[in-house]
PDB file of C-alpha atoms and ligand atoms in Angstrom:
ATOM      1  CA  MET A   1       0.143  -0.113   0.015  1.00 39.00           C
ATOM      2  CA  SER A   2       1.413   3.248  -1.033  1.00 42.00           C
ATOM      3  CA  ALA A   3       2.464   6.135   2.020  1.00 43.00           C
ATOM      4  CA  ALA A   4      -0.812   8.452   0.363  1.00 45.00           C
ATOM      5  CA  GLU A   5      -3.203   4.868   0.748  1.00 49.00           C
ATOM      6  CA  ASN A   6      -2.325   4.636   4.130  1.00 47.00           C
ATOM      7  CA  VAL A   7      -2.324   8.494   5.212  1.00 49.00           C
ATOM      8  CA  ASP A   8      -6.391   9.552   6.655  1.00 56.00           C
ATOM      9  CA  THR A   9      -6.175  13.468   6.132  1.00 59.00           C
ATOM     10  CA  ALA A  10      -8.635  13.656   9.047  1.00 60.00           C
ATOM     11  CA  GLY A  11      -6.998  11.974  11.261  1.00 66.00           C
ATOM     12  CA  LEU A  12      -4.307  13.426  11.135  1.00 73.00           C
ATOM     13  CA  LYS A  13      -5.736  15.915  12.776  1.00 77.00           C
ATOM     14  CA  ARG A  14      -6.688  13.981  15.503  1.00 82.00           C
ATOM     15  CA  GLY A  15      -3.628  14.139  17.412  1.00 91.00           C
ATOM     16  CA  ILE A  16      -0.166  11.699  18.526  1.00 95.00           C
ATOM     17  CA  VAL A  17      -1.634   8.828  20.572  1.00 95.00           C
ATOM     18  CA  ILE A  18       0.586   8.349  23.922  1.00 96.00           C
ATOM     19  CA  LYS A  19      -0.146   5.438  25.198  1.00 96.00           C
ATOM     20  CA  ASP A  20      -1.148   4.360  28.113  1.00 96.00           C
ATOM     21  CA  ASP A  21       2.561   2.793  29.194  1.00 96.00           C
ATOM     22  CA  TRP A  22       4.517   5.527  28.071  1.00 97.00           C
ATOM     23  CA  PRO A  23       6.382   6.124  30.716  1.00 96.00           C
ATOM     24  CA  GLY A  24       7.921   9.354  29.547  1.00 97.00           C
ATOM     25  CA  TYR A  25      11.234  10.838  29.452  1.00 98.00           C
ATOM     26  CA  SER A  26      13.324  10.491  32.506  1.00 97.00           C
ATOM     27  CA  LEU A  27      14.779  14.072  33.882  1.00 97.00           C
ATOM     28  CA  ASP A  28      18.228  13.773  33.175  1.00 96.00           C
ATOM     29  CA  LEU A  29      17.564  13.646  29.421  1.00 97.00           C
ATOM     30  CA  PHE A  30      16.271  17.753  29.549  1.00 97.00           C
ATOM     31  CA  THR A  31      16.656  20.530  31.258  1.00 97.00           C
ATOM     32  CA  TYR A  32      13.902  21.813  33.671  1.00 97.00           C
ATOM     33  CA  PRO A  33      13.556  24.319  36.469  1.00 96.00           C
ATOM     34  CA  GLU A  34      15.908  23.350  39.224  1.00 95.00           C
ATOM     35  CA  HIS A  35      13.666  23.778  41.998  1.00 95.00           C
ATOM     36  CA  TYR A  36      10.640  21.185  40.862  1.00 97.00           C
ATOM     37  CA  HIS A  37      13.245  18.761  41.132  1.00 95.00           C
ATOM     38  CA  GLU A  38      11.491  15.877  43.506  1.00 97.00           C
ATOM     39  CA  ASP A  39       7.717  17.478  41.909  1.00 98.00           C
ATOM     40  CA  ILE A  40       7.771  16.273  38.422  1.00 98.00           C
ATOM     41  CA  GLU A  41       8.092  12.002  37.391  1.00 97.00           C
ATOM     42  CA  ASN A  42       9.356  12.563  34.190  1.00 97.00           C
ATOM     43  CA  VAL A  43       8.936  14.536  30.559  1.00 98.00           C
ATOM     44  CA  TYR A  44       6.335  13.396  28.993  1.00 98.00           C
ATOM     45  CA  ILE A  45       5.983  15.593  25.983  1.00 98.00           C
ATOM     46  CA  PRO A  46       9.595  18.010  25.444  1.00 98.00           C
ATOM     47  CA  HIS A  47       8.530  21.190  24.703  1.00 98.00           C
ATOM     48  CA  GLY A  48       9.934  20.613  21.332  1.00 98.00           C
ATOM     49  CA  ILE A  49       7.922  18.330  19.946  1.00 98.00           C
ATOM     50  CA  ILE A  50       5.207  20.616  21.476  1.00 98.00           C
ATOM     51  CA  LYS A  51       5.968  23.427  19.206  1.00 98.00           C
ATOM     52  CA  ASN A  52       6.392  21.543  16.600  1.00 98.00           C
ATOM     53  CA  ARG A  53       2.986  19.855  17.088  1.00 98.00           C
ATOM     54  CA  ILE A  54       1.611  23.089  17.335  1.00 98.00           C
ATOM     55  CA  GLU A  55       3.848  24.096  13.497  1.00 98.00           C
ATOM     56  CA  ARG A  56       1.695  21.014  11.851  1.00 97.00           C
ATOM     57  CA  LEU A  57      -1.556  22.257  14.083  1.00 97.00           C
ATOM     58  CA  ALA A  58      -1.140  25.539  12.509  1.00 98.00           C
ATOM     59  CA  HIS A  59      -1.096  24.256   9.182  1.00 97.00           C
ATOM     60  CA  TYR A  60      -4.299  22.614  10.011  1.00 96.00           C
ATOM     61  CA  VAL A  61      -5.326  25.819  11.088  1.00 97.00           C
ATOM     62  CA  MET A  62      -4.415  28.283   7.702  1.00 96.00           C
ATOM     63  CA  GLU A  63      -6.409  25.358   4.828  1.00 95.00           C
ATOM     64  CA  ASP A  64      -9.578  25.710   7.160  1.00 96.00           C
ATOM     65  CA  PHE A  65     -10.531  29.061   7.754  1.00 97.00           C
ATOM     66  CA  GLU A  66     -11.202  30.751   4.382  1.00 95.00           C
ATOM     67  CA  GLU A  67     -11.411  34.017   5.523  1.00 93.00           C
ATOM     68  CA  ASP A  68      -9.437  36.874   5.482  1.00 94.00           C
ATOM     69  CA  GLN A  69      -9.610  37.536   9.184  1.00 97.00           C
ATOM     70  CA  MET A  70      -9.779  35.314  12.356  1.00 98.00           C
ATOM     71  CA  VAL A  71     -10.298  35.735  16.021  1.00 98.00           C
ATOM     72  CA  VAL A  72      -8.701  33.456  18.143  1.00 98.00           C
ATOM     73  CA  LEU A  73     -11.009  32.775  21.634  1.00 97.00           C
ATOM     74  CA  CYS A  74      -7.964  32.270  24.010  1.00 96.00           C
ATOM     75  CA  VAL A  75      -9.306  30.275  27.255  1.00 94.00           C
ATOM     76  CA  LEU A  76      -7.242  31.756  30.118  1.00 93.00           C
ATOM     77  CA  LYS A  77      -4.603  30.570  31.359  1.00 92.00           C
ATOM     78  CA  GLY A  78      -3.638  27.304  30.297  1.00 95.00           C
ATOM     79  CA  GLY A  79      -4.250  28.322  27.337  1.00 97.00           C
ATOM     80  CA  TYR A  80      -1.688  31.221  27.281  1.00 97.00           C
ATOM     81  CA  LYS A  81       1.727  29.659  25.500  1.00 98.00           C
ATOM     82  CA  PHE A  82      -0.501  27.141  22.874  1.00 98.00           C
ATOM     83  CA  CYS A  83      -2.343  30.335  22.269  1.00 98.00           C
ATOM     84  CA  VAL A  84       0.753  32.803  21.502  1.00 98.00           C
ATOM     85  CA  ASP A  85       2.655  29.353  19.942  1.00 98.00           C
ATOM     86  CA  LEU A  86      -0.084  28.829  17.294  1.00 98.00           C
ATOM     87  CA  VAL A  87      -0.590  32.899  16.264  1.00 98.00           C
ATOM     88  CA  GLU A  88       2.635  33.065  15.704  1.00 98.00           C
ATOM     89  CA  PHE A  89       3.736  29.784  13.197  1.00 98.00           C
ATOM     90  CA  ILE A  90      -0.263  31.380  11.946  1.00 98.00           C
ATOM     91  CA  LYS A  91       1.236  34.274  11.695  1.00 98.00           C
ATOM     92  CA  THR A  92       4.480  32.683  10.079  1.00 98.00           C
ATOM     93  CA  LEU A  93       2.608  30.825   7.605  1.00 97.00           C
ATOM     94  CA  GLY A  94       1.029  33.803   6.585  1.00 96.00           C
ATOM     95  CA  ARG A  95       4.509  35.873   6.183  1.00 97.00           C
ATOM     96  CA  ASN A  96       5.864  33.256   3.598  1.00 96.00           C
ATOM     97  CA  SER A  97       2.938  32.414   1.270  1.00 94.00           C
ATOM     98  CA  ASN A  98       0.685  34.783  -0.604  1.00 93.00           C
ATOM     99  CA  ARG A  99      -2.453  34.508   1.929  1.00 94.00           C
ATOM    100  CA  TYR A 100      -2.274  36.312   5.457  1.00 96.00           C
ATOM    101  CA  LEU A 101      -4.704  35.439   8.013  1.00 96.00           C
ATOM    102  CA  GLU A 102      -5.386  38.267  10.541  1.00 97.00           C
ATOM    103  CA  THR A 103      -5.929  36.977  13.835  1.00 98.00           C
ATOM    104  CA  ARG A 104      -7.644  38.715  16.360  1.00 97.00           C
ATOM    105  CA  VAL A 105      -6.384  37.083  19.746  1.00 97.00           C
ATOM    106  CA  GLU A 106      -9.099  37.793  23.057  1.00 95.00           C
ATOM    107  CA  PHE A 107      -9.440  36.139  25.639  1.00 93.00           C
ATOM    108  CA  ILE A 108     -11.728  34.274  28.406  1.00 93.00           C
ATOM    109  CA  ARG A 109     -10.724  33.115  31.883  1.00 90.00           C
ATOM    110  CA  LEU A 110     -12.604  30.125  33.431  1.00 83.00           C
ATOM    111  CA  LYS A 111     -11.629  27.986  35.978  1.00 70.00           C
ATOM    112  CA  SER A 112     -13.544  24.213  37.274  1.00 64.00           C
ATOM    113  CA  TYR A 113     -10.291  22.623  38.526  1.00 61.00           C
ATOM    114  CA  LEU A 114      -9.269  22.382  42.438  1.00 64.00           C
ATOM    115  CA  ASN A 115      -6.255  20.379  43.109  1.00 69.00           C
ATOM    116  CA  ASP A 116      -6.557  17.659  40.496  1.00 74.00           C
ATOM    117  CA  GLN A 117     -10.101  17.279  40.976  1.00 71.00           C
ATOM    118  CA  SER A 118     -12.708  19.111  38.014  1.00 67.00           C
ATOM    119  CA  THR A 119     -15.455  21.014  40.398  1.00 63.00           C
ATOM    120  CA  GLU A 120     -18.701  20.628  38.986  1.00 58.00           C
ATOM    121  CA  ASP A 121     -19.365  24.286  38.139  1.00 65.00           C
ATOM    122  CA  LEU A 122     -17.933  26.379  35.193  1.00 66.00           C
ATOM    123  CA  HIS A 123     -17.363  29.556  36.082  1.00 71.00           C
ATOM    124  CA  ILE A 124     -16.826  32.285  33.187  1.00 77.00           C
ATOM    125  CA  VAL A 125     -14.209  34.870  35.188  1.00 75.00           C
ATOM    126  CA  GLY A 126     -13.870  37.626  33.056  1.00 64.00           C
ATOM    127  CA  SER A 127     -15.615  39.430  30.018  1.00 67.00           C
ATOM    128  CA  SER A 128     -18.100  37.212  29.435  1.00 69.00           C
ATOM    129  CA  ASP A 129     -20.022  39.690  27.089  1.00 84.00           C
ATOM    130  CA  LEU A 130     -18.990  38.300  23.819  1.00 92.00           C
ATOM    131  CA  SER A 131     -20.343  39.949  20.941  1.00 95.00           C
ATOM    132  CA  PHE A 132     -17.638  41.033  18.991  1.00 95.00           C
ATOM    133  CA  LEU A 133     -17.921  37.419  18.019  1.00 96.00           C
ATOM    134  CA  ARG A 134     -20.961  38.335  16.248  1.00 97.00           C
ATOM    135  CA  GLU A 135     -20.306  36.877  11.912  1.00 98.00           C
ATOM    136  CA  LYS A 136     -16.293  36.334  13.147  1.00 98.00           C
ATOM    137  CA  SER A 137     -14.842  33.110  12.181  1.00 98.00           C
ATOM    138  CA  VAL A 138     -13.999  32.160  15.753  1.00 98.00           C
ATOM    139  CA  LEU A 139     -11.047  29.266  16.873  1.00 98.00           C
ATOM    140  CA  ILE A 140     -11.344  28.755  20.661  1.00 98.00           C
ATOM    141  CA  VAL A 141      -8.002  27.907  21.977  1.00 98.00           C
ATOM    142  CA  GLU A 142      -7.350  25.405  24.549  1.00 97.00           C
ATOM    143  CA  ALA A 143      -4.973  23.806  26.573  1.00 97.00           C
ATOM    144  CA  ILE A 144      -6.819  20.505  27.561  1.00 95.00           C
ATOM    145  CA  VAL A 145     -10.100  19.231  26.706  1.00 93.00           C
ATOM    146  CA  ASP A 146     -11.264  15.466  28.797  1.00 87.00           C
ATOM    147  CA  THR A 147     -15.183  14.979  29.579  1.00 85.00           C
ATOM    148  CA  GLY A 148     -15.753  17.830  27.176  1.00 86.00           C
ATOM    149  CA  LYS A 149     -17.627  19.303  29.646  1.00 84.00           C
ATOM    150  CA  THR A 150     -16.758  22.788  29.956  1.00 85.00           C
ATOM    151  CA  MET A 151     -15.991  23.421  26.193  1.00 89.00           C
ATOM    152  CA  LYS A 152     -19.728  22.128  25.996  1.00 89.00           C
ATOM    153  CA  ALA A 153     -20.475  25.178  28.382  1.00 86.00           C
ATOM    154  CA  LEU A 154     -18.460  27.501  25.910  1.00 90.00           C
ATOM    155  CA  LEU A 155     -19.417  26.107  22.851  1.00 92.00           C
ATOM    156  CA  LYS A 156     -23.186  26.721  23.943  1.00 90.00           C
ATOM    157  CA  HIS A 157     -22.178  29.639  25.379  1.00 89.00           C
ATOM    158  CA  VAL A 158     -20.200  31.709  22.265  1.00 94.00           C
ATOM    159  CA  GLU A 159     -22.819  29.849  19.498  1.00 95.00           C
ATOM    160  CA  THR A 160     -25.241  32.690  21.539  1.00 93.00           C
ATOM    161  CA  PHE A 161     -23.366  34.991  20.186  1.00 95.00           C
ATOM    162  CA  GLN A 162     -24.109  34.192  16.674  1.00 98.00           C
ATOM    163  CA  PRO A 163     -20.502  33.254  14.743  1.00 98.00           C
ATOM    164  CA  LYS A 164     -20.035  32.789  11.532  1.00 98.00           C
ATOM    165  CA  MET A 165     -18.055  29.573  11.959  1.00 97.00           C
ATOM    166  CA  VAL A 166     -16.232  28.327  15.121  1.00 98.00           C
ATOM    167  CA  LYS A 167     -13.727  25.562  15.860  1.00 97.00           C
ATOM    168  CA  VAL A 168     -12.196  24.378  18.600  1.00 97.00           C
ATOM    169  CA  ALA A 169      -7.776  23.698  18.922  1.00 97.00           C
ATOM    170  CA  GLY A 170      -6.999  21.430  22.349  1.00 97.00           C
ATOM    171  CA  LEU A 171      -3.591  20.896  22.892  1.00 98.00           C
ATOM    172  CA  LEU A 172      -4.369  18.222  24.563  1.00 97.00           C
ATOM    173  CA  VAL A 173      -7.306  15.705  24.698  1.00 94.00           C
ATOM    174  CA  LYS A 174      -7.810  13.491  27.924  1.00 93.00           C
ATOM    175  CA  ARG A 175      -8.767   9.144  27.383  1.00 92.00           C
ATOM    176  CA  VAL A 176     -11.465   9.157  29.640  1.00 88.00           C
ATOM    177  CA  PRO A 177     -14.975   8.207  29.371  1.00 83.00           C
ATOM    178  CA  ASN A 178     -16.509   9.269  26.656  1.00 75.00           C
ATOM    179  CA  MET A 179     -13.910  11.135  25.429  1.00 74.00           C
ATOM    180  CA  ALA A 180     -14.947  14.386  24.126  1.00 65.00           C
ATOM    181  CA  GLU A 181     -12.293  13.829  21.069  1.00 67.00           C
ATOM    182  CA  SER A 182     -15.120  14.786  18.601  1.00 83.00           C
ATOM    183  CA  LEU A 183     -15.795  18.707  20.259  1.00 91.00           C
ATOM    184  CA  THR A 184     -12.066  19.424  18.581  1.00 94.00           C
ATOM    185  CA  ASP A 185     -11.028  19.999  15.912  1.00 95.00           C
ATOM    186  CA  TYR A 186      -7.095  20.153  15.998  1.00 96.00           C
ATOM    187  CA  ILE A 187      -5.763  17.935  18.418  1.00 96.00           C
ATOM    188  CA  GLY A 188      -2.042  17.815  19.399  1.00 97.00           C
ATOM    189  CA  PHE A 189      -2.080  14.875  21.171  1.00 96.00           C
ATOM    190  CA  GLU A 190      -4.478  12.123  22.853  1.00 95.00           C
ATOM    191  CA  ILE A 191      -2.771  11.435  26.190  1.00 96.00           C
ATOM    192  CA  PRO A 192      -3.857   8.371  29.057  1.00 95.00           C
ATOM    193  CA  ASN A 193      -6.695  10.232  31.859  1.00 93.00           C
ATOM    194  CA  ARG A 194      -3.260  11.552  33.662  1.00 93.00           C
ATOM    195  CA  PHE A 195      -2.706  14.796  35.750  1.00 93.00           C
ATOM    196  CA  VAL A 196       0.015  16.478  33.515  1.00 97.00           C
ATOM    197  CA  VAL A 197       1.427  19.993  34.506  1.00 98.00           C
ATOM    198  CA  GLY A 198       3.798  22.661  32.575  1.00 98.00           C
ATOM    199  CA  TYR A 199       3.799  24.339  29.204  1.00 98.00           C
ATOM    200  CA  ALA A 200       0.829  26.676  30.930  1.00 97.00           C
ATOM    201  CA  LEU A 201      -0.636  23.804  32.869  1.00 97.00           C
ATOM    202  CA  ASP A 202      -0.839  24.278  36.582  1.00 96.00           C
ATOM    203  CA  TYR A 203      -1.280  22.485  39.471  1.00 96.00           C
ATOM    204  CA  ASN A 204      -2.906  25.387  41.874  1.00 94.00           C
ATOM    205  CA  GLU A 205      -1.063  27.982  40.071  1.00 95.00           C
ATOM    206  CA  TYR A 206       2.666  25.895  40.004  1.00 97.00           C
ATOM    207  CA  PHE A 207       4.772  24.643  37.336  1.00 98.00           C
ATOM    208  CA  ARG A 208       2.927  26.985  34.551  1.00 97.00           C
ATOM    209  CA  ASP A 209       7.331  28.573  34.099  1.00 96.00           C
ATOM    210  CA  LEU A 210       7.685  24.394  33.012  1.00 98.00           C
ATOM    211  CA  ASN A 211       8.386  24.795  29.273  1.00 98.00           C
ATOM    212  CA  HIS A 212       7.581  20.641  29.071  1.00 98.00           C
ATOM    213  CA  ILE A 213       4.808  18.616  29.696  1.00 98.00           C
ATOM    214  CA  CYS A 214       5.687  16.123  32.761  1.00 98.00           C
ATOM    215  CA  VAL A 215       3.624  14.267  35.004  1.00 97.00           C
ATOM    216  CA  ILE A 216       3.264  15.773  38.341  1.00 96.00           C
ATOM    217  CA  SER A 217       5.103  13.318  41.438  1.00 96.00           C
ATOM    218  CA  LYS A 218       3.365  12.705  44.853  1.00 96.00           C
ATOM    219  CA  THR A 219       5.649  14.698  46.674  1.00 97.00           C
ATOM    220  CA  GLY A 220       5.031  17.802  44.236  1.00 97.00           C
ATOM    221  CA  LYS A 221       0.776  16.713  44.687  1.00 96.00           C
ATOM    222  CA  LEU A 222       1.624  17.272  48.494  1.00 97.00           C
ATOM    223  CA  LYS A 223       3.293  20.163  48.592  1.00 97.00           C
ATOM    224  CA  TYR A 224       1.480  22.142  46.313  1.00 96.00           C
ATOM    225  CA  LYS A 225      -2.018  21.182  48.268  1.00 95.00           C
ATOM    226  CA  ILE A 226      -4.298  23.570  49.084  1.00 93.00           C
TER     227      ILE A 226
HETATM  228  N1  HPA B 301      -3.156  19.571  34.224  1.00 53.38           N
HETATM  229  C1  HPA B 301      -3.544  20.174  34.300  1.00 53.38           C
HETATM  230  N2  HPA B 301      -4.771  21.371  34.371  1.00 53.38           N
HETATM  231  C2  HPA B 301      -5.635  20.643  34.041  1.00 53.38           C
HETATM  232  C3  HPA B 301      -5.782  18.923  33.980  1.00 53.38           C
HETATM  233  C4  HPA B 301      -4.723  18.050  33.737  1.00 53.38           C
HETATM  234  O1  HPA B 301      -3.964  17.220  33.294  1.00 53.38           O
HETATM  235  N3  HPA B 301      -7.120  18.741  33.031  1.00 53.38           N
HETATM  236  C5  HPA B 301      -7.697  19.532  33.501  1.00 53.38           C
HETATM  237  N4  HPA B 301      -6.723  20.725  33.750  1.00 53.38           N
HETATM  238 MG1   MG B 302      -5.857  24.808  36.240  1.00 53.38          MG
END
């Protein structure tokens, strides 16, 4: 079978699948802030791989967004690094081709986690008036999608402002029962149901300054528990 026959182009957007038994890389192989030494188990997804996958997602976005402009709705705080890197790649692609996709970035803040547990209610903190989305092509940029409860609620909220089109980019999608894969149009990585930190993902506000995505250790969970 030729490579072309083997490739499902829709499937490429479904994300790199990280298997349940993936142990991650030993910490010694990479650099990271020394004070986190005991707080993380391993380097689960190295920063360089995250960046290159996002560059690939930027290509998919360019192909799908046919207008000249888009509104990028960044879900804070976890989505901020993903958003910055994705938008930078989209801008670079535009400067190096004959089509420039203008990006207007807006922010929304949601909060639903305490320690490593999801709480029931979704809070939209800050601006909840998204009337600027009317008739716009919108890309929601979220760091992590698991059960999809949050994303479903957000999509419903966004739709009330009558955008022209809405797509969702999720850097990570967790393999959980009833996973929300179908809500997410562009997936960076599909990961097992483990609590990960780094690349702006936090555990009670810690670890956002770690560039790699890592698995938190027992020591880390205890040290930063509230
Ligand atoms: N890490 C950090 N924040 C999260 C996660 C996670 O694994 N899942 C949902 N929010
Ligand atoms: Mg968080």
